[in-house]
Amino acid sequence: MKLEFKNLKELHEYYAVHNNCKLKDVATQPVYEIDPPKEGIVLIGEAPGKNEDLQGRPFVGAAGKFLNDLLDHVGLQREDIYVSNVVKYRPPANRDPQEEEKDACRVWLNAELLYIKPRIIVTLGRHALSRFVPDANISSCHGNVFMHKSRIPVFAMFHPAAALYNPNLKETMFKDMEKLVDYLKKLPAIEEKEEAINDLLKL
Ligand code: URA
């Protein structure tokens, strides 16, 4: 059965009920964004933190503030992009999400990507990277593009929170944002890409 959704809000409300992620028993609420990105750019983080859990929206805490600085550096706004997470619920005490939690949220993230049909996926950190480029190492892969079998390019970046713990990474992340924007300039516009993605998106 192919599910059809009127908008992202409806999609999220459906998957908030139809998922068996155990974290939903301990989190305040699922965390998601409801506006599609104006520039077809989807960023994928790891899992919500405390502020996200309270507000129900991704990247609204300290990591989100640095993400905004990164976007600002290359002239992008939050509405140009869409942010999601591999796991939709906050893990207790911000521990790493476990494999079974990532698996439980997998179809939800797939559904978001199928709905949005992004021009590019930007992975933030190792959990999102390994979801699209298995066995890749973030330290050697950041700043590079990988062609996913769906033919959606995947651009690897460190997680913004990593730069909060290790400020030396900030400069690297600003440089990677510049590389991302250079790459985007070479990509076809959203409308031209849509038809190809419709056929090929099998994440
Ligand atoms: N870190 C993440 O990976 N996701 C968020 O939404 C916030 C912080």
PDB file of C-alpha atoms and ligand atoms in Angstrom:
ATOM      1  CA  MET A   1       0.000   0.000   0.000  1.00  0.00           C
ATOM      2  CA  LYS A   2       1.437   3.363  -1.020  1.00  0.00           C
ATOM      3  CA  LEU A   3       0.786   6.047   1.562  1.00  0.00           C
ATOM      4  CA  GLU A   4      -0.076   9.544   0.346  1.00  0.00           C
ATOM      5  CA  PHE A   5       0.325  12.593   2.559  1.00  0.00           C
ATOM      6  CA  LYS A   6      -1.063  16.092   1.981  1.00  0.00           C
ATOM      7  CA  ASN A   7       1.878  17.705   3.719  1.00  0.00           C
ATOM      8  CA  LEU A   8       4.807  16.975   6.028  1.00  0.00           C
ATOM      9  CA  LYS A   9       2.761  17.572   9.162  1.00  0.00           C
ATOM     10  CA  GLU A  10       0.384  14.796   8.161  1.00  0.00           C
ATOM     11  CA  LEU A  11       3.322  12.525   7.333  1.00  0.00           C
ATOM     12  CA  HIS A  12       4.932  13.097  10.727  1.00  0.00           C
ATOM     13  CA  GLU A  13       1.666  12.607  12.590  1.00  0.00           C
ATOM     14  CA  TYR A  14       1.233   9.268  10.846  1.00  0.00           C
ATOM     15  CA  TYR A  15       4.737   8.008  11.681  1.00  0.00           C
ATOM     16  CA  ALA A  16       4.570   9.348  15.233  1.00  0.00           C
ATOM     17  CA  VAL A  17       1.831   6.756  15.751  1.00  0.00           C
ATOM     18  CA  HIS A  18       3.173   4.040  13.417  1.00  0.00           C
ATOM     19  CA  ASN A  19       6.654   3.461  14.779  1.00  0.00           C
ATOM     20  CA  ASN A  20       7.971   1.188  17.482  1.00  0.00           C
ATOM     21  CA  CYS A  21      10.944   3.218  18.677  1.00  0.00           C
ATOM     22  CA  LYS A  22      11.314   2.488  22.396  1.00  0.00           C
ATOM     23  CA  LEU A  23      12.520   6.039  23.025  1.00  0.00           C
ATOM     24  CA  LYS A  24       8.968   7.313  22.641  1.00  0.00           C
ATOM     25  CA  ASP A  25       8.240   6.013  26.154  1.00  0.00           C
ATOM     26  CA  VAL A  26      10.891   8.263  27.687  1.00  0.00           C
ATOM     27  CA  ALA A  27      10.926  11.316  25.374  1.00  0.00           C
ATOM     28  CA  THR A  28       8.575  14.280  25.741  1.00  0.00           C
ATOM     29  CA  GLN A  29       7.513  14.181  22.083  1.00  0.00           C
ATOM     30  CA  PRO A  30       8.798  13.371  18.578  1.00  0.00           C
ATOM     31  CA  VAL A  31      10.950  16.072  16.997  1.00  0.00           C
ATOM     32  CA  TYR A  32      10.414  17.157  13.394  1.00  0.00           C
ATOM     33  CA  GLU A  33      10.129  20.044  10.990  1.00  0.00           C
ATOM     34  CA  ILE A  34       6.992  20.646   8.923  1.00  0.00           C
ATOM     35  CA  ASP A  35       8.074  23.064   6.196  1.00  0.00           C
ATOM     36  CA  PRO A  36       9.764  21.702   3.062  1.00  0.00           C
ATOM     37  CA  PRO A  37      13.085  23.357   2.154  1.00  0.00           C
ATOM     38  CA  LYS A  38      12.998  26.201  -0.378  1.00  0.00           C
ATOM     39  CA  GLU A  39      16.358  25.135  -1.833  1.00  0.00           C
ATOM     40  CA  GLY A  40      15.863  21.343  -1.688  1.00  0.00           C
ATOM     41  CA  ILE A  41      18.649  20.864   0.859  1.00  0.00           C
ATOM     42  CA  VAL A  42      18.081  18.270   3.587  1.00  0.00           C
ATOM     43  CA  LEU A  43      20.421  18.079   6.584  1.00  0.00           C
ATOM     44  CA  ILE A  44      20.295  15.003   8.795  1.00  0.00           C
ATOM     45  CA  GLY A  45      21.539  14.984  12.371  1.00  0.00           C
ATOM     46  CA  GLU A  46      21.689  12.279  14.992  1.00  0.00           C
ATOM     47  CA  ALA A  47      18.923  12.603  17.564  1.00  0.00           C
ATOM     48  CA  PRO A  48      17.203  15.451  19.414  1.00  0.00           C
ATOM     49  CA  GLY A  49      18.711  16.951  22.560  1.00  0.00           C
ATOM     50  CA  LYS A  50      17.019  18.520  25.572  1.00  0.00           C
ATOM     51  CA  ASN A  51      15.771  21.749  23.944  1.00  0.00           C
ATOM     52  CA  GLU A  52      14.549  19.905  20.865  1.00  0.00           C
ATOM     53  CA  ASP A  53      12.693  17.410  23.059  1.00  0.00           C
ATOM     54  CA  LEU A  54      10.939  20.270  24.858  1.00  0.00           C
ATOM     55  CA  GLN A  55      10.094  22.292  21.739  1.00  0.00           C
ATOM     56  CA  GLY A  56       9.417  19.440  19.278  1.00  0.00           C
ATOM     57  CA  ARG A  57      11.663  21.054  16.635  1.00  0.00           C
ATOM     58  CA  PRO A  58      15.159  19.980  15.505  1.00  0.00           C
ATOM     59  CA  PHE A  59      18.355  21.943  16.134  1.00  0.00           C
ATOM     60  CA  VAL A  60      16.928  24.687  18.350  1.00  0.00           C
ATOM     61  CA  GLY A  61      19.598  24.393  21.092  1.00  0.00           C
ATOM     62  CA  ALA A  62      23.335  25.174  21.175  1.00  0.00           C
ATOM     63  CA  ALA A  63      24.154  22.910  18.191  1.00  0.00           C
ATOM     64  CA  GLY A  64      21.295  24.572  16.288  1.00  0.00           C
ATOM     65  CA  LYS A  65      22.745  27.990  17.016  1.00  0.00           C
ATOM     66  CA  PHE A  66      26.062  26.953  15.516  1.00  0.00           C
ATOM     67  CA  LEU A  67      24.227  25.388  12.573  1.00  0.00           C
ATOM     68  CA  ASN A  68      22.612  28.791  11.977  1.00  0.00           C
ATOM     69  CA  ASP A  69      26.087  30.407  12.008  1.00  0.00           C
ATOM     70  CA  LEU A  70      27.256  27.878   9.412  1.00  0.00           C
ATOM     71  CA  LEU A  71      24.279  28.654   7.177  1.00  0.00           C
ATOM     72  CA  ASP A  72      24.743  32.365   7.645  1.00  0.00           C
ATOM     73  CA  HIS A  73      28.387  32.035   6.587  1.00  0.00           C
ATOM     74  CA  VAL A  74      27.264  30.964   3.081  1.00  0.00           C
ATOM     75  CA  GLY A  75      24.132  33.109   2.854  1.00  0.00           C
ATOM     76  CA  LEU A  76      21.595  30.360   3.518  1.00  0.00           C
ATOM     77  CA  GLN A  77      18.535  30.730   5.763  1.00  0.00           C
ATOM     78  CA  ARG A  78      16.845  28.062   7.865  1.00  0.00           C
ATOM     79  CA  GLU A  79      13.851  28.103   5.476  1.00  0.00           C
ATOM     80  CA  ASP A  80      16.153  27.176   2.547  1.00  0.00           C
ATOM     81  CA  ILE A  81      16.970  23.896   4.247  1.00  0.00           C
ATOM     82  CA  TYR A  82      15.114  21.124   6.057  1.00  0.00           C
ATOM     83  CA  VAL A  83      16.627  19.430   9.084  1.00  0.00           C
ATOM     84  CA  SER A  84      15.809  15.974  10.298  1.00  0.00           C
ATOM     85  CA  ASN A  85      17.386  13.346  12.504  1.00  0.00           C
ATOM     86  CA  VAL A  86      18.191   9.654  12.187  1.00  0.00           C
ATOM     87  CA  VAL A  87      16.217   9.138  15.406  1.00  0.00           C
ATOM     88  CA  LYS A  88      13.144  11.243  16.129  1.00  0.00           C
ATOM     89  CA  TYR A  89      13.122  10.983  19.927  1.00  0.00           C
ATOM     90  CA  ARG A  90      15.654  12.183  22.506  1.00  0.00           C
ATOM     91  CA  PRO A  91      17.792   9.366  23.929  1.00  0.00           C
ATOM     92  CA  PRO A  92      18.067   9.583  27.748  1.00  0.00           C
ATOM     93  CA  ALA A  93      20.887  11.917  28.865  1.00  0.00           C
ATOM     94  CA  ASN A  94      21.766  12.483  25.179  1.00  0.00           C
ATOM     95  CA  ARG A  95      23.447   9.093  24.855  1.00  0.00           C
ATOM     96  CA  ASP A  96      24.199   7.757  21.355  1.00  0.00           C
ATOM     97  CA  PRO A  97      21.169   6.290  19.602  1.00  0.00           C
ATOM     98  CA  GLN A  98      21.235   2.479  19.517  1.00  0.00           C
ATOM     99  CA  GLU A  99      20.958   0.365  16.359  1.00  0.00           C
ATOM    100  CA  GLU A 100      17.420  -0.774  17.148  1.00  0.00           C
ATOM    101  CA  GLU A 101      16.324   2.846  17.729  1.00  0.00           C
ATOM    102  CA  LYS A 102      17.817   3.893  14.404  1.00  0.00           C
ATOM    103  CA  ASP A 103      16.116   0.951  12.694  1.00  0.00           C
ATOM    104  CA  ALA A 104      12.771   1.804  14.271  1.00  0.00           C
ATOM    105  CA  CYS A 105      12.919   5.334  12.807  1.00  0.00           C
ATOM    106  CA  ARG A 106      14.276   4.252   9.427  1.00  0.00           C
ATOM    107  CA  VAL A 107      11.035   4.154   7.422  1.00  0.00           C
ATOM    108  CA  TRP A 108      10.040   7.525   8.900  1.00  0.00           C
ATOM    109  CA  LEU A 109      13.194   9.188   7.542  1.00  0.00           C
ATOM    110  CA  ASN A 110      12.750   7.367   4.217  1.00  0.00           C
ATOM    111  CA  ALA A 111       9.198   8.712   3.981  1.00  0.00           C
ATOM    112  CA  GLU A 112      10.403  12.277   4.615  1.00  0.00           C
ATOM    113  CA  LEU A 113      13.004  11.958   1.872  1.00  0.00           C
ATOM    114  CA  LEU A 114      10.514  10.461  -0.554  1.00  0.00           C
ATOM    115  CA  TYR A 115       8.128  13.308   0.162  1.00  0.00           C
ATOM    116  CA  ILE A 116      10.743  16.086  -0.127  1.00  0.00           C
ATOM    117  CA  LYS A 117      12.857  14.630  -2.951  1.00  0.00           C
ATOM    118  CA  PRO A 118      15.941  16.603  -1.957  1.00  0.00           C
ATOM    119  CA  ARG A 119      18.558  17.906  -4.384  1.00  0.00           C
ATOM    120  CA  ILE A 120      21.172  16.985  -1.822  1.00  0.00           C
ATOM    121  CA  ILE A 121      21.403  15.245   1.559  1.00  0.00           C
ATOM    122  CA  VAL A 122      23.911  16.665   4.043  1.00  0.00           C
ATOM    123  CA  THR A 123      24.817  14.231   6.802  1.00  0.00           C
ATOM    124  CA  LEU A 124      25.780  15.793  10.135  1.00  0.00           C
ATOM    125  CA  GLY A 125      28.008  13.401  12.060  1.00  0.00           C
ATOM    126  CA  ARG A 126      28.748   9.704  11.867  1.00  0.00           C
ATOM    127  CA  HIS A 127      25.282   8.301  12.591  1.00  0.00           C
ATOM    128  CA  ALA A 128      23.705  10.056   9.606  1.00  0.00           C
ATOM    129  CA  LEU A 129      26.747   9.368   7.402  1.00  0.00           C
ATOM    130  CA  SER A 130      26.686   5.619   8.027  1.00  0.00           C
ATOM    131  CA  ARG A 131      22.979   5.547   7.182  1.00  0.00           C
ATOM    132  CA  PHE A 132      23.808   6.565   3.583  1.00  0.00           C
ATOM    133  CA  VAL A 133      27.487   5.665   3.169  1.00  0.00           C
ATOM    134  CA  PRO A 134      28.103   2.495   5.220  1.00  0.00           C
ATOM    135  CA  ASP A 135      31.638   2.035   6.588  1.00  0.00           C
ATOM    136  CA  ALA A 136      32.581   5.641   5.846  1.00  0.00           C
ATOM    137  CA  ASN A 137      34.772   7.400   8.379  1.00  0.00           C
ATOM    138  CA  ILE A 138      33.692  10.948   9.168  1.00  0.00           C
ATOM    139  CA  SER A 139      37.237  12.203   9.817  1.00  0.00           C
ATOM    140  CA  SER A 140      38.382  11.314   6.310  1.00  0.00           C
ATOM    141  CA  CYS A 141      35.043  11.773   4.490  1.00  0.00           C
ATOM    142  CA  HIS A 142      33.870  15.192   5.672  1.00  0.00           C
ATOM    143  CA  GLY A 143      33.701  17.812   2.932  1.00  0.00           C
ATOM    144  CA  ASN A 144      33.203  15.143   0.247  1.00  0.00           C
ATOM    145  CA  VAL A 145      30.246  14.111  -1.896  1.00  0.00           C
ATOM    146  CA  PHE A 146      29.101  10.514  -2.294  1.00  0.00           C
ATOM    147  CA  MET A 147      26.608   9.482  -4.938  1.00  0.00           C
ATOM    148  CA  HIS A 148      23.895   7.426  -3.264  1.00  0.00           C
ATOM    149  CA  LYS A 149      22.238   4.654  -5.272  1.00  0.00           C
ATOM    150  CA  SER A 150      19.114   6.851  -5.389  1.00  0.00           C
ATOM    151  CA  ARG A 151      21.361   9.283  -7.326  1.00  0.00           C
ATOM    152  CA  ILE A 152      20.866  11.874  -4.627  1.00  0.00           C
ATOM    153  CA  PRO A 153      24.278  13.257  -3.711  1.00  0.00           C
ATOM    154  CA  VAL A 154      25.256  12.906  -0.065  1.00  0.00           C
ATOM    155  CA  PHE A 155      27.602  15.535   1.389  1.00  0.00           C
ATOM    156  CA  ALA A 156      29.377  14.557   4.620  1.00  0.00           C
ATOM    157  CA  MET A 157      29.916  17.039   7.452  1.00  0.00           C
ATOM    158  CA  PHE A 158      30.892  16.846  11.089  1.00  0.00           C
ATOM    159  CA  HIS A 159      28.073  17.261  13.575  1.00  0.00           C
ATOM    160  CA  PRO A 160      27.752  20.919  14.736  1.00  0.00           C
ATOM    161  CA  ALA A 161      27.898  19.741  18.367  1.00  0.00           C
ATOM    162  CA  ALA A 162      31.383  18.309  17.696  1.00  0.00           C
ATOM    163  CA  ALA A 163      32.644  21.846  17.071  1.00  0.00           C
ATOM    164  CA  LEU A 164      31.197  22.966  20.400  1.00  0.00           C
ATOM    165  CA  TYR A 165      33.374  20.397  22.181  1.00  0.00           C
ATOM    166  CA  ASN A 166      36.349  20.929  19.878  1.00  0.00           C
ATOM    167  CA  PRO A 167      36.442  24.564  18.664  1.00  0.00           C
ATOM    168  CA  ASN A 168      39.312  23.700  16.275  1.00  0.00           C
ATOM    169  CA  LEU A 169      36.660  22.030  14.122  1.00  0.00           C
ATOM    170  CA  LYS A 170      34.757  25.277  13.560  1.00  0.00           C
ATOM    171  CA  GLU A 171      37.082  26.486  10.812  1.00  0.00           C
ATOM    172  CA  THR A 172      36.878  23.081   9.092  1.00  0.00           C
ATOM    173  CA  MET A 173      33.089  23.206   9.213  1.00  0.00           C
ATOM    174  CA  PHE A 174      32.923  26.721   7.752  1.00  0.00           C
ATOM    175  CA  LYS A 175      35.207  25.524   4.916  1.00  0.00           C
ATOM    176  CA  ASP A 176      33.016  22.447   4.345  1.00  0.00           C
ATOM    177  CA  MET A 177      29.956  24.710   4.083  1.00  0.00           C
ATOM    178  CA  GLU A 178      31.734  26.680   1.371  1.00  0.00           C
ATOM    179  CA  LYS A 179      32.467  23.414  -0.480  1.00  0.00           C
ATOM    180  CA  LEU A 180      28.804  22.419  -0.148  1.00  0.00           C
ATOM    181  CA  VAL A 181      27.616  25.672  -1.700  1.00  0.00           C
ATOM    182  CA  ASP A 182      30.158  25.391  -4.536  1.00  0.00           C
ATOM    183  CA  TYR A 183      28.862  21.899  -5.251  1.00  0.00           C
ATOM    184  CA  LEU A 184      25.236  23.071  -5.128  1.00  0.00           C
ATOM    185  CA  LYS A 185      25.943  25.658  -7.814  1.00  0.00           C
ATOM    186  CA  LYS A 186      26.750  22.802 -10.200  1.00  0.00           C
ATOM    187  CA  LEU A 187      23.619  20.784  -9.399  1.00  0.00           C
ATOM    188  CA  PRO A 188      20.470  20.954 -11.553  1.00  0.00           C
ATOM    189  CA  ALA A 189      17.583  23.041 -10.235  1.00  0.00           C
ATOM    190  CA  ILE A 190      14.904  21.254  -8.199  1.00  0.00           C
ATOM    191  CA  GLU A 191      12.359  21.023 -11.067  1.00  0.00           C
ATOM    192  CA  GLU A 192      14.826  19.403 -13.493  1.00  0.00           C
ATOM    193  CA  LYS A 193      15.812  16.860 -10.901  1.00  0.00           C
ATOM    194  CA  GLU A 194      12.321  15.880  -9.791  1.00  0.00           C
ATOM    195  CA  GLU A 195      11.541  13.441 -12.589  1.00  0.00           C
ATOM    196  CA  ALA A 196      14.780  11.494 -12.204  1.00  0.00           C
ATOM    197  CA  ILE A 197      14.356  11.268  -8.462  1.00  0.00           C
ATOM    198  CA  ASN A 198      10.793  10.001  -8.782  1.00  0.00           C
ATOM    199  CA  ASP A 199      12.074   6.986 -10.679  1.00  0.00           C
ATOM    200  CA  LEU A 200      15.154   6.348  -8.664  1.00  0.00           C
ATOM    201  CA  LEU A 201      14.438   7.045  -5.039  1.00  0.00           C
ATOM    202  CA  LYS A 202      14.705   3.655  -3.379  1.00  0.00           C
ATOM    203  CA  LEU A 203      16.434   4.419  -0.128  1.00  0.00           C
TER     204      LEU A 203
HETATM  205  N1  URA B   1      21.633  17.273  17.667  1.00  0.00           N
HETATM  206  C1  URA B   1      21.046  16.513  16.719  1.00  0.00           C
HETATM  207  O1  URA B   1      21.642  15.593  16.169  1.00  0.00           O
HETATM  208  N2  URA B   1      19.799  16.799  16.400  1.00  0.00           N
HETATM  209  C2  URA B   1      19.105  17.794  16.934  1.00  0.00           C
HETATM  210  O2  URA B   1      17.951  17.978  16.549  1.00  0.00           O
HETATM  211  C3  URA B   1      19.743  18.577  17.890  1.00  0.00           C
HETATM  212  C4  URA B   1      21.011  18.306  18.262  1.00  0.00           C
END
